[in-house]
Amino acid sequence: MSYARVLCVGLVGVEGHLVEVEADLAPGLPGVVISGLPDTALHEARDRVRAAVVNSGQRWPNRRITLNLLPATLPKFGSTFDLAIAVALLGGSGELPLLPLDGVAILGELGLDGAVRPVRGVLPMVAAAARAGIDRVIVPVGNAAEAAVVPGLRVRGVDSLHRLVCFVRDGRPLIEPPVDDAPEAVTGPDLADVAGQGLGRRALEVAAAGGHHLALIGPPGAGKTMLAERLPSILPTLDDAAALEVTALHSVAGLLPAGGRLIRRPPFQAPHHTATVPSIVGGGAGLARPGAISLAHRGVLFLDEAPEFSKPALEALRQPLEHGRVLLTRSRGGAEYPARAQLVLAANPCPCANPAGDDRCECAPAARRRYLARLSGPLLDRIDLQVRLQPMRAAELMEPAAHESSAVVAVRVAAAREAAAERWAALGRRLNSEIPGPNLRRAPWRLPNPVTADLRARLDSGSLSARGFDRVIRLAWTIADLDGRTQPDKKDIAEAITLRTGEGT
Ligand SMILES: [Zn+2]
């Protein structure tokens, strides 16, 4: 027999696709030809595979070898195909009977010594294999726990090509994925450690309940970072579908913690203000790495000292925030990553960042305006909640920590989200922050005139924009949901105005 076929999986963005690796060995001048749209890494695969085969004690066939990766139209990146190529080659040369590998998808990178190394994106790859009806996969031992997360799959790990050869030839065992049944540790900071900051805590709770983007503006020491870091702790646990999406993105980035379990808590990403555009939205050679906005998918993206970020970096966030996904245009085929994150910005009120706040600031009024204006166009427009925080006072700091814990607040947040989801189900939406302005202003959700009187007066006098008007209404719905009422009243509108503009604090 001089032909063999082995199953593997390729990745485009976060989508896996079954790939068939064909090997044909013919008499003629010895050499290897790879076809099927391979990238440079695949050409390097030829040299890696040859060394790995020889160093695993197998005979390298001195024949004319043609390798073909199907479908040809699918862009293929990286080193995931190494192991499948080696197996197809040994099968084609008659060295290895491939019957035990029939219907098995094989993933893994080979080292020159024949060791099998972990690859990025195993979770979405084996999930795709399962969807395509494959029920057995062989993966690098370092990725076995991650692959075992996908239900209905028999997963086995390999640490070397030699082990796989022994399995096929002599039925020697492969490595079983580790069983991890320890309860998930609840980690991360808790709201109970935040002293004072009544307005900030309230803003955080409203942001969590309505899915509103949030800007925290205040001097250093006002607790902006402390608050932002605690937003995930009051958000609901991810459901199965969301957990799989989030875990897949972290898998593609190669950032999945060992132990291999689904990420169940909303992620938190805080890129530094010197972050480049690719590190924020994704990019890089070969299989594109998801950026911070995608790693924060279904969680929180925190930009501390937001005005210090480069203009292109802030600009690059506009599209993902609008559409909930990032489209990376690449030389060969684009990659798309989900990017539905809740944005939290923190900013000092002015460039001098004087901890005492306004009273000792020497910045000219124009400089202060320019500083926050850096955020205006692309981002502030999309942010419902803009809160001005004051420096913490000694009395607040000394107060015994009798504050609600994240768990207590999370219960109210979950109830409010449920009420909103039920109300907006007819529109196919779940969160107050997602409701288009026209729906808020029309029956059956239009608020009675007496409730919005103050708001309409502000609109008429020009102190509030039409967009600002809609944002206040959205926040008012969230405030009413948190309070367990079916419709916002005048008081809710007044609080929403405070949270929107910082007035009245
Ligand atoms: Zn200043």
Short mmCIF file of C-alpha atoms and ligand atoms in Angstrom, two decimals:
data_model
loop_
_atom_site.label_atom_id
_atom_site.label_comp_id
_atom_site.label_asym_id
_atom_site.label_seq_id
_atom_site.Cartn_x
_atom_site.Cartn_y
_atom_site.Cartn_z
CA MET A 1 0.00 0.00 0.00
CA SER A 2 1.39 3.41 -0.92
CA TYR A 3 -1.49 5.67 0.02
CA ALA A 4 -2.89 6.68 3.42
CA ARG A 5 -5.33 9.18 4.82
CA VAL A 6 -5.48 10.61 8.37
CA LEU A 7 -7.95 13.04 9.96
CA CYS A 8 -6.87 16.30 11.56
CA VAL A 9 -8.51 19.66 12.35
CA GLY A 10 -7.57 23.16 11.19
CA LEU A 11 -8.59 26.46 12.72
CA VAL A 12 -9.76 29.68 11.09
CA GLY A 13 -10.33 32.28 13.77
CA VAL A 14 -12.08 30.35 16.49
CA GLU A 15 -13.82 27.95 14.06
CA GLY A 16 -12.45 24.44 13.63
CA HIS A 17 -12.68 22.58 10.30
CA LEU A 18 -11.94 18.91 9.61
CA VAL A 19 -8.84 18.44 7.46
CA GLU A 20 -7.81 15.25 5.67
CA VAL A 21 -4.09 14.62 5.41
CA GLU A 22 -3.30 12.39 2.41
CA ALA A 23 0.08 10.80 1.78
CA ASP A 24 1.04 9.16 -1.50
CA LEU A 25 4.38 7.41 -1.93
CA ALA A 26 5.58 6.70 -5.43
CA PRO A 27 8.80 5.34 -6.92
CA GLY A 28 11.08 8.08 -8.22
CA LEU A 29 13.48 10.69 -7.01
CA PRO A 30 13.18 10.90 -3.16
CA GLY A 31 11.62 14.12 -1.94
CA VAL A 32 8.55 15.65 -0.31
CA VAL A 33 5.92 17.85 -1.91
CA ILE A 34 3.16 19.40 0.21
CA SER A 35 0.05 20.80 -1.45
CA GLY A 36 -3.20 22.21 -0.14
CA LEU A 37 -2.46 25.87 0.55
CA PRO A 38 0.11 25.51 3.30
CA ASP A 39 1.78 28.45 4.97
CA THR A 40 5.48 28.67 5.74
CA ALA A 41 5.11 26.79 9.02
CA LEU A 42 3.71 23.84 7.08
CA HIS A 43 6.76 23.78 4.83
CA GLU A 44 8.87 23.72 7.95
CA ALA A 45 6.69 20.79 9.02
CA ARG A 46 8.40 18.70 6.34
CA ASP A 47 11.77 19.04 8.09
CA ARG A 48 10.34 18.59 11.59
CA VAL A 49 8.43 15.47 10.57
CA ARG A 50 11.45 13.91 8.90
CA ALA A 51 13.64 14.43 11.99
CA ALA A 52 10.89 13.23 14.35
CA VAL A 53 10.27 10.06 12.32
CA VAL A 54 13.95 9.16 12.14
CA ASN A 55 14.61 10.02 15.80
CA SER A 56 11.64 7.87 16.84
CA GLY A 57 13.43 4.86 15.35
CA GLN A 58 11.25 4.63 12.25
CA ARG A 59 12.48 4.20 8.69
CA TRP A 60 12.12 7.27 6.46
CA PRO A 61 10.74 6.13 3.11
CA ASN A 62 13.19 6.93 0.35
CA ARG A 63 10.54 7.53 -2.21
CA ARG A 64 8.77 10.38 -3.88
CA ILE A 65 6.28 11.59 -1.22
CA THR A 66 3.26 13.75 -1.98
CA LEU A 67 1.31 15.19 0.94
CA ASN A 68 -2.02 16.83 0.36
CA LEU A 69 -4.16 18.68 2.91
CA LEU A 70 -7.87 18.85 2.10
CA PRO A 71 -9.96 20.92 1.63
CA ALA A 72 -7.44 22.94 -0.39
CA THR A 73 -9.51 26.12 -0.06
CA LEU A 74 -9.15 26.20 3.74
CA PRO A 75 -6.26 28.37 4.96
CA LYS A 76 -4.01 26.28 7.20
CA PHE A 77 -1.74 27.71 9.84
CA GLY A 78 0.81 26.42 12.26
CA SER A 79 2.20 23.13 13.41
CA THR A 80 -1.01 21.30 14.41
CA PHE A 81 -0.78 18.99 11.39
CA ASP A 82 2.71 17.55 12.15
CA LEU A 83 1.55 14.43 13.94
CA ALA A 84 -1.14 13.60 11.36
CA ILE A 85 1.41 14.08 8.56
CA ALA A 86 3.90 11.72 10.23
CA VAL A 87 1.22 9.07 10.77
CA ALA A 88 -0.08 9.36 7.18
CA LEU A 89 3.46 9.00 5.88
CA LEU A 90 4.24 5.91 7.96
CA GLY A 91 0.87 4.47 6.97
CA GLY A 92 1.48 5.13 3.28
CA SER A 93 4.90 3.51 3.37
CA GLY A 94 3.41 0.36 4.90
CA GLU A 95 5.33 0.80 8.18
CA LEU A 96 2.18 1.32 10.21
CA PRO A 97 -1.26 -0.36 9.92
CA LEU A 98 -3.72 2.51 10.20
CA LEU A 99 -6.87 0.54 10.99
CA PRO A 100 -6.80 1.46 14.74
CA LEU A 101 -6.82 5.14 13.75
CA ASP A 102 -9.83 4.91 11.47
CA GLY A 103 -12.21 7.81 12.27
CA VAL A 104 -9.80 9.30 14.82
CA ALA A 105 -8.73 12.96 14.56
CA ILE A 106 -5.04 13.45 15.40
CA LEU A 107 -3.57 16.80 16.48
CA GLY A 108 -0.13 17.84 17.60
CA GLU A 109 3.19 19.50 16.86
CA LEU A 110 6.34 17.40 16.62
CA GLY A 111 9.71 18.28 18.10
CA LEU A 112 12.83 17.16 16.20
CA ASP A 113 13.34 14.44 18.84
CA GLY A 114 9.87 12.98 18.19
CA ALA A 115 8.22 14.56 21.24
CA VAL A 116 4.63 15.74 20.78
CA ARG A 117 4.16 19.35 21.85
CA PRO A 118 0.98 21.22 22.86
CA VAL A 119 -0.68 23.50 20.30
CA ARG A 120 -3.02 26.50 20.56
CA GLY A 121 -6.75 26.16 19.98
CA VAL A 122 -7.27 22.48 20.83
CA LEU A 123 -10.64 23.11 22.49
CA PRO A 124 -12.36 24.70 19.44
CA MET A 125 -10.67 22.12 17.19
CA VAL A 126 -11.95 19.05 19.03
CA ALA A 127 -15.35 20.73 19.49
CA ALA A 128 -15.50 21.06 15.68
CA ALA A 129 -14.46 17.42 15.30
CA ALA A 130 -17.28 16.37 17.65
CA ARG A 131 -19.78 18.42 15.65
CA ALA A 132 -18.58 16.67 12.48
CA GLY A 133 -19.42 13.30 14.04
CA ILE A 134 -15.91 12.30 15.18
CA ASP A 135 -15.98 10.60 18.58
CA ARG A 136 -12.30 9.86 19.21
CA VAL A 137 -9.36 12.29 19.24
CA ILE A 138 -5.66 12.00 19.98
CA VAL A 139 -4.04 15.22 21.21
CA PRO A 140 -0.77 16.33 22.83
CA VAL A 141 -0.79 15.21 26.47
CA GLY A 142 -0.49 18.87 27.53
CA ASN A 143 -3.82 19.59 25.81
CA ALA A 144 -5.66 16.43 26.93
CA ALA A 145 -7.46 18.00 29.89
CA GLU A 146 -8.63 20.88 27.72
CA ALA A 147 -9.93 18.52 25.00
CA ALA A 148 -11.76 16.41 27.60
CA VAL A 149 -14.01 19.40 28.35
CA VAL A 150 -15.95 18.66 25.14
CA PRO A 151 -18.76 16.22 25.93
CA GLY A 152 -19.18 12.95 24.04
CA LEU A 153 -15.55 12.58 22.98
CA ARG A 154 -13.05 9.87 23.85
CA VAL A 155 -9.81 11.80 24.37
CA ARG A 156 -6.34 10.27 24.59
CA GLY A 157 -3.03 12.09 25.04
CA VAL A 158 0.36 11.38 23.48
CA ASP A 159 3.75 12.66 24.54
CA SER A 160 5.75 11.23 21.62
CA LEU A 161 5.42 9.84 18.12
CA HIS A 162 6.98 6.65 19.51
CA ARG A 163 4.09 6.19 21.94
CA LEU A 164 1.57 6.60 19.12
CA VAL A 165 3.46 4.06 16.98
CA CYS A 166 3.46 1.55 19.88
CA PHE A 167 -0.27 2.10 20.34
CA VAL A 168 -1.03 1.42 16.69
CA ARG A 169 1.35 -1.53 16.30
CA ASP A 170 1.07 -3.30 19.66
CA GLY A 171 -2.03 -1.84 21.28
CA ARG A 172 0.04 -0.25 24.08
CA PRO A 173 -2.04 2.36 25.96
CA LEU A 174 -2.15 6.09 25.30
CA ILE A 175 -2.38 8.60 28.15
CA GLU A 176 -5.77 9.26 29.75
CA PRO A 177 -6.67 12.89 30.40
CA PRO A 178 -6.43 13.88 34.08
CA VAL A 179 -9.71 13.87 35.99
CA ASP A 180 -10.24 17.20 37.68
CA ASP A 181 -13.28 17.11 39.95
CA ALA A 182 -12.14 19.57 42.62
CA PRO A 183 -14.77 22.29 43.09
CA GLU A 184 -13.99 25.51 41.25
CA ALA A 185 -12.17 27.90 43.56
CA VAL A 186 -13.86 31.28 43.92
CA THR A 187 -11.04 33.71 43.37
CA GLY A 188 -10.73 37.37 42.61
CA PRO A 189 -11.28 40.49 44.66
CA ASP A 190 -14.55 41.05 46.54
CA LEU A 191 -16.66 44.20 46.94
CA ALA A 192 -16.57 43.68 50.70
CA ASP A 193 -13.02 45.13 50.74
CA VAL A 194 -14.06 48.46 49.22
CA ALA A 195 -14.42 51.09 51.93
CA GLY A 196 -16.78 54.01 51.32
CA GLN A 197 -17.34 54.94 47.67
CA GLY A 198 -21.15 54.76 47.83
CA LEU A 199 -21.57 56.34 44.40
CA GLY A 200 -18.92 54.13 42.81
CA ARG A 201 -20.44 50.95 44.25
CA ARG A 202 -23.89 51.99 43.06
CA ALA A 203 -22.56 52.72 39.55
CA LEU A 204 -20.88 49.32 39.45
CA GLU A 205 -24.09 47.55 40.45
CA VAL A 206 -26.14 49.44 37.84
CA ALA A 207 -23.49 48.72 35.18
CA ALA A 208 -23.58 45.00 36.01
CA ALA A 209 -27.38 44.80 36.05
CA GLY A 210 -27.92 46.58 32.73
CA GLY A 211 -24.71 45.62 30.91
CA HIS A 212 -23.85 49.33 30.63
CA HIS A 213 -20.35 50.47 29.73
CA LEU A 214 -18.90 52.56 32.57
CA ALA A 215 -16.47 55.47 32.86
CA LEU A 216 -14.98 56.26 36.26
CA ILE A 217 -13.48 59.74 36.39
CA GLY A 218 -11.64 60.88 39.49
CA PRO A 219 -8.25 61.63 41.03
CA PRO A 220 -5.72 58.91 41.91
CA GLY A 221 -6.69 57.24 45.17
CA ALA A 222 -10.43 57.50 44.52
CA GLY A 223 -10.60 53.71 44.14
CA LYS A 224 -11.27 53.50 40.40
CA THR A 225 -9.16 50.38 39.84
CA MET A 226 -10.47 48.68 43.00
CA LEU A 227 -14.02 49.12 41.77
CA ALA A 228 -13.34 48.04 38.16
CA GLU A 229 -11.56 44.85 39.24
CA ARG A 230 -14.66 43.84 41.20
CA LEU A 231 -17.17 44.11 38.36
CA PRO A 232 -16.72 40.45 37.30
CA SER A 233 -17.46 39.35 40.87
CA ILE A 234 -21.04 40.65 40.65
CA LEU A 235 -21.76 39.45 37.09
CA PRO A 236 -23.65 36.16 36.59
CA THR A 237 -21.71 32.93 36.04
CA LEU A 238 -21.36 32.08 32.32
CA ASP A 239 -23.84 29.57 30.90
CA ASP A 240 -22.59 26.51 28.99
CA ALA A 241 -22.55 28.16 25.56
CA ALA A 242 -20.81 31.31 26.79
CA ALA A 243 -18.31 29.32 28.85
CA LEU A 244 -17.38 27.27 25.78
CA GLU A 245 -16.93 30.43 23.67
CA VAL A 246 -14.77 32.10 26.30
CA THR A 247 -12.66 29.02 26.95
CA ALA A 248 -12.16 28.50 23.19
CA LEU A 249 -10.84 32.05 22.79
CA HIS A 250 -8.36 31.58 25.63
CA SER A 251 -7.37 28.26 24.07
CA VAL A 252 -6.61 29.92 20.71
CA ALA A 253 -4.53 32.50 22.57
CA GLY A 254 -2.62 29.69 24.30
CA LEU A 255 -3.60 31.14 27.68
CA LEU A 256 -5.70 28.35 29.13
CA PRO A 257 -4.57 27.43 32.64
CA ALA A 258 -3.44 23.83 33.14
CA GLY A 259 -6.08 21.47 34.47
CA GLY A 260 -8.42 22.11 31.58
CA ARG A 261 -11.82 23.18 32.70
CA LEU A 262 -14.35 25.57 31.25
CA ILE A 263 -13.93 29.21 32.22
CA ARG A 264 -17.13 29.86 34.16
CA ARG A 265 -16.44 33.31 35.58
CA PRO A 266 -16.63 36.42 33.36
CA PRO A 267 -13.03 37.21 32.37
CA PHE A 268 -11.27 40.48 33.26
CA GLN A 269 -8.69 42.02 30.95
CA ALA A 270 -6.71 45.17 31.76
CA PRO A 271 -4.27 46.02 28.95
CA HIS A 272 -1.64 48.66 29.81
CA HIS A 273 -2.01 52.07 28.20
CA THR A 274 1.08 51.41 26.08
CA ALA A 275 -0.71 48.41 24.48
CA THR A 276 -0.44 48.13 20.70
CA VAL A 277 -3.42 47.83 18.38
CA PRO A 278 -2.78 44.08 17.70
CA SER A 279 -2.57 43.34 21.41
CA ILE A 280 -5.95 45.02 21.89
CA VAL A 281 -7.92 43.71 18.90
CA GLY A 282 -5.81 40.69 17.90
CA GLY A 283 -3.35 39.79 15.16
CA GLY A 284 0.09 38.29 14.62
CA ALA A 285 1.56 35.89 12.10
CA GLY A 286 0.03 32.48 11.36
CA LEU A 287 -3.05 31.67 13.43
CA ALA A 288 -4.04 35.14 14.67
CA ARG A 289 -3.98 35.62 18.42
CA PRO A 290 -7.15 37.10 19.93
CA GLY A 291 -6.59 40.53 21.49
CA ALA A 292 -7.61 41.86 24.90
CA ILE A 293 -11.10 42.76 23.64
CA SER A 294 -11.74 39.11 22.67
CA LEU A 295 -10.10 37.69 25.79
CA ALA A 296 -12.58 39.90 27.68
CA HIS A 297 -15.51 38.43 25.68
CA ARG A 298 -18.52 37.95 28.01
CA GLY A 299 -16.53 39.73 30.69
CA VAL A 300 -14.88 43.08 31.39
CA LEU A 301 -12.32 45.11 29.44
CA PHE A 302 -10.75 47.68 31.77
CA LEU A 303 -8.78 50.61 30.36
CA ASP A 304 -7.00 52.30 33.25
CA GLU A 305 -5.73 55.81 32.50
CA ALA A 306 -7.78 55.61 29.33
CA PRO A 307 -6.75 59.01 27.88
CA GLU A 308 -3.12 57.78 27.84
CA PHE A 309 -3.93 55.04 25.30
CA SER A 310 -2.84 55.81 21.74
CA LYS A 311 -5.45 57.24 19.45
CA PRO A 312 -5.27 54.25 17.06
CA ALA A 313 -5.75 51.85 19.99
CA LEU A 314 -8.88 53.68 21.20
CA GLU A 315 -10.10 54.00 17.62
CA ALA A 316 -9.64 50.25 17.05
CA LEU A 317 -12.12 49.50 19.85
CA ARG A 318 -14.97 51.33 18.13
CA GLN A 319 -15.96 48.55 15.69
CA PRO A 320 -15.79 45.64 18.16
CA LEU A 321 -17.86 47.56 20.71
CA GLU A 322 -20.46 48.27 18.05
CA HIS A 323 -20.69 44.76 16.57
CA GLY A 324 -19.56 42.46 19.36
CA ARG A 325 -16.87 40.88 17.18
CA VAL A 326 -13.50 41.62 15.64
CA LEU A 327 -12.75 41.00 12.00
CA LEU A 328 -9.02 40.73 11.35
CA THR A 329 -8.14 41.13 7.69
CA ARG A 330 -5.21 38.92 6.81
CA SER A 331 -3.19 38.28 3.71
CA ARG A 332 -4.91 34.90 3.27
CA GLY A 333 -8.47 34.90 4.51
CA GLY A 334 -9.82 36.89 7.44
CA ALA A 335 -10.24 35.67 11.00
CA GLU A 336 -13.21 36.61 13.13
CA TYR A 337 -13.25 36.56 16.92
CA PRO A 338 -16.17 37.28 19.25
CA ALA A 339 -15.65 40.46 21.30
CA ARG A 340 -18.74 41.21 23.36
CA ALA A 341 -17.12 42.80 26.39
CA GLN A 342 -18.31 45.30 28.93
CA LEU A 343 -16.03 48.32 28.87
CA VAL A 344 -14.84 50.11 32.00
CA LEU A 345 -12.73 53.24 31.54
CA ALA A 346 -10.86 55.01 34.28
CA ALA A 347 -9.47 58.49 33.85
CA ASN A 348 -7.95 61.20 35.96
CA PRO A 349 -9.82 64.49 35.59
CA CYS A 350 -6.71 66.18 34.21
CA PRO A 351 -3.14 65.45 33.01
CA CYS A 352 -1.42 66.47 36.29
CA ALA A 353 -3.26 63.71 38.18
CA ASN A 354 -2.95 65.54 41.48
CA PRO A 355 -4.11 63.19 44.21
CA ALA A 356 -5.80 66.03 46.05
CA GLY A 357 -8.14 66.48 43.13
CA ASP A 358 -9.47 69.76 41.90
CA ASP A 359 -8.23 72.12 44.61
CA ARG A 360 -4.49 71.76 44.00
CA CYS A 361 -4.63 71.19 40.24
CA GLU A 362 -2.71 73.76 38.25
CA CYS A 363 -3.77 72.60 34.79
CA ALA A 364 -5.32 75.26 32.58
CA PRO A 365 -9.02 74.68 31.92
CA ALA A 366 -8.23 74.13 28.23
CA ALA A 367 -5.69 71.41 29.09
CA ARG A 368 -8.24 69.66 31.28
CA ARG A 369 -10.87 69.75 28.55
CA ARG A 370 -8.39 68.46 25.96
CA TYR A 371 -7.39 65.59 28.24
CA LEU A 372 -10.83 64.04 28.56
CA ALA A 373 -11.68 65.01 24.97
CA ARG A 374 -9.23 62.32 23.83
CA LEU A 375 -11.91 59.82 24.81
CA SER A 376 -14.87 61.66 23.45
CA GLY A 377 -15.40 60.66 19.82
CA PRO A 378 -14.83 56.94 19.68
CA LEU A 379 -15.64 55.80 23.19
CA LEU A 380 -17.49 58.15 25.53
CA ASP A 381 -20.36 58.14 23.02
CA ARG A 382 -21.01 54.50 23.79
CA ILE A 383 -20.78 54.76 27.55
CA ASP A 384 -24.06 55.01 29.44
CA LEU A 385 -22.56 55.58 32.88
CA GLN A 386 -20.08 58.37 33.49
CA VAL A 387 -19.38 58.80 37.16
CA ARG A 388 -17.20 61.42 38.85
CA LEU A 389 -15.58 59.99 41.97
CA GLN A 390 -14.22 62.05 44.86
CA PRO A 391 -11.03 61.19 46.75
CA MET A 392 -11.77 58.93 49.67
CA ARG A 393 -12.05 60.71 52.99
CA ALA A 394 -10.35 59.50 56.12
CA ALA A 395 -13.70 58.83 57.79
CA GLU A 396 -14.63 56.41 55.01
CA LEU A 397 -11.30 54.60 55.18
CA MET A 398 -11.50 54.16 58.96
CA GLU A 399 -15.09 52.91 58.85
CA PRO A 400 -15.25 49.26 59.84
CA ALA A 401 -15.73 47.12 56.75
CA ALA A 402 -19.46 46.58 57.05
CA HIS A 403 -20.01 46.58 53.34
CA GLU A 404 -22.01 44.20 51.26
CA SER A 405 -20.04 41.39 49.72
CA SER A 406 -20.01 40.66 45.99
CA ALA A 407 -22.22 37.62 46.56
CA VAL A 408 -25.01 39.77 48.06
CA VAL A 409 -24.87 42.31 45.23
CA ALA A 410 -24.71 39.55 42.61
CA VAL A 411 -28.11 38.25 43.74
CA ARG A 412 -29.74 41.65 43.05
CA VAL A 413 -27.89 41.92 39.71
CA ALA A 414 -29.10 38.48 38.61
CA ALA A 415 -32.73 39.28 39.52
CA ALA A 416 -32.59 42.60 37.65
CA ARG A 417 -31.10 40.91 34.57
CA GLU A 418 -33.85 38.31 34.64
CA ALA A 419 -36.57 40.98 34.74
CA ALA A 420 -34.95 42.83 31.82
CA ALA A 421 -34.52 39.66 29.77
CA GLU A 422 -38.20 38.81 30.21
CA ARG A 423 -39.31 42.32 29.20
CA TRP A 424 -37.11 42.56 26.10
CA ALA A 425 -37.59 38.97 24.92
CA ALA A 426 -40.08 40.27 22.32
CA LEU A 427 -37.23 42.36 20.82
CA GLY A 428 -34.82 39.43 20.95
CA ARG A 429 -32.62 41.26 23.47
CA ARG A 430 -31.67 40.72 27.07
CA LEU A 431 -29.97 43.78 28.54
CA ASN A 432 -31.21 47.36 28.97
CA SER A 433 -27.98 48.65 27.42
CA GLU A 434 -28.86 46.86 24.15
CA ILE A 435 -32.24 48.51 23.56
CA PRO A 436 -32.32 50.91 20.59
CA GLY A 437 -33.51 54.46 21.37
CA PRO A 438 -36.66 54.31 19.21
CA ASN A 439 -37.94 51.29 21.18
CA LEU A 440 -37.51 53.24 24.42
CA ARG A 441 -39.46 56.18 23.07
CA ARG A 442 -42.40 54.26 21.56
CA ALA A 443 -45.30 52.29 23.01
CA PRO A 444 -45.48 50.01 24.87
CA TRP A 445 -42.27 51.05 26.64
CA ARG A 446 -42.56 54.82 26.35
CA LEU A 447 -42.54 56.33 29.86
CA PRO A 448 -45.47 58.59 30.89
CA ASN A 449 -44.92 62.33 30.37
CA PRO A 450 -44.81 63.31 34.06
CA VAL A 451 -41.93 60.85 34.61
CA THR A 452 -39.80 62.31 31.82
CA ALA A 453 -40.78 65.99 32.27
CA ASP A 454 -37.42 67.06 33.69
CA LEU A 455 -35.55 65.11 31.05
CA ARG A 456 -37.50 66.64 28.18
CA ALA A 457 -36.89 70.12 29.60
CA ARG A 458 -33.15 69.41 29.52
CA LEU A 459 -33.42 68.20 25.93
CA ASP A 460 -35.30 71.36 24.90
CA SER A 461 -32.82 73.66 26.65
CA GLY A 462 -29.92 71.89 24.94
CA SER A 463 -28.27 70.71 28.17
CA LEU A 464 -28.85 67.08 27.11
CA SER A 465 -28.36 65.52 23.68
CA ALA A 466 -30.87 63.15 22.09
CA ARG A 467 -28.39 60.33 22.65
CA GLY A 468 -27.93 61.36 26.27
CA PHE A 469 -31.73 61.31 26.63
CA ASP A 470 -31.89 57.64 25.55
CA ARG A 471 -29.00 56.72 27.82
CA VAL A 472 -30.71 58.20 30.89
CA ILE A 473 -33.88 56.23 30.06
CA ARG A 474 -31.87 52.99 29.72
CA LEU A 475 -30.21 53.57 33.09
CA ALA A 476 -33.58 54.37 34.68
CA TRP A 477 -34.93 51.00 33.51
CA THR A 478 -31.97 49.27 35.14
CA ILE A 479 -32.47 51.19 38.39
CA ALA A 480 -36.16 50.17 38.45
CA ASP A 481 -35.21 46.53 37.70
CA LEU A 482 -32.76 46.53 40.62
CA ASP A 483 -35.52 47.82 42.85
CA GLY A 484 -37.97 45.14 41.64
CA ARG A 485 -40.40 47.64 40.04
CA THR A 486 -41.98 47.15 36.61
CA GLN A 487 -41.40 50.70 35.33
CA PRO A 488 -39.06 53.60 36.15
CA ASP A 489 -40.45 56.59 38.04
CA LYS A 490 -39.32 60.21 38.44
CA LYS A 491 -36.86 59.28 41.19
CA ASP A 492 -35.19 56.68 38.95
CA ILE A 493 -34.80 59.30 36.20
CA ALA A 494 -33.20 61.68 38.70
CA GLU A 495 -30.72 59.03 39.85
CA ALA A 496 -30.00 58.09 36.24
CA ILE A 497 -29.16 61.73 35.47
CA THR A 498 -26.73 61.75 38.39
CA LEU A 499 -25.06 58.54 37.20
CA ARG A 500 -24.95 59.79 33.64
CA THR A 501 -23.46 63.23 34.25
CA GLY A 502 -22.13 63.27 37.80
CA GLU A 503 -24.58 66.10 38.61
CA GLY A 504 -25.97 66.35 42.10
CA THR A 505 -23.09 64.51 43.74
ZN ZN B 1 -4.41 69.02 36.92
#
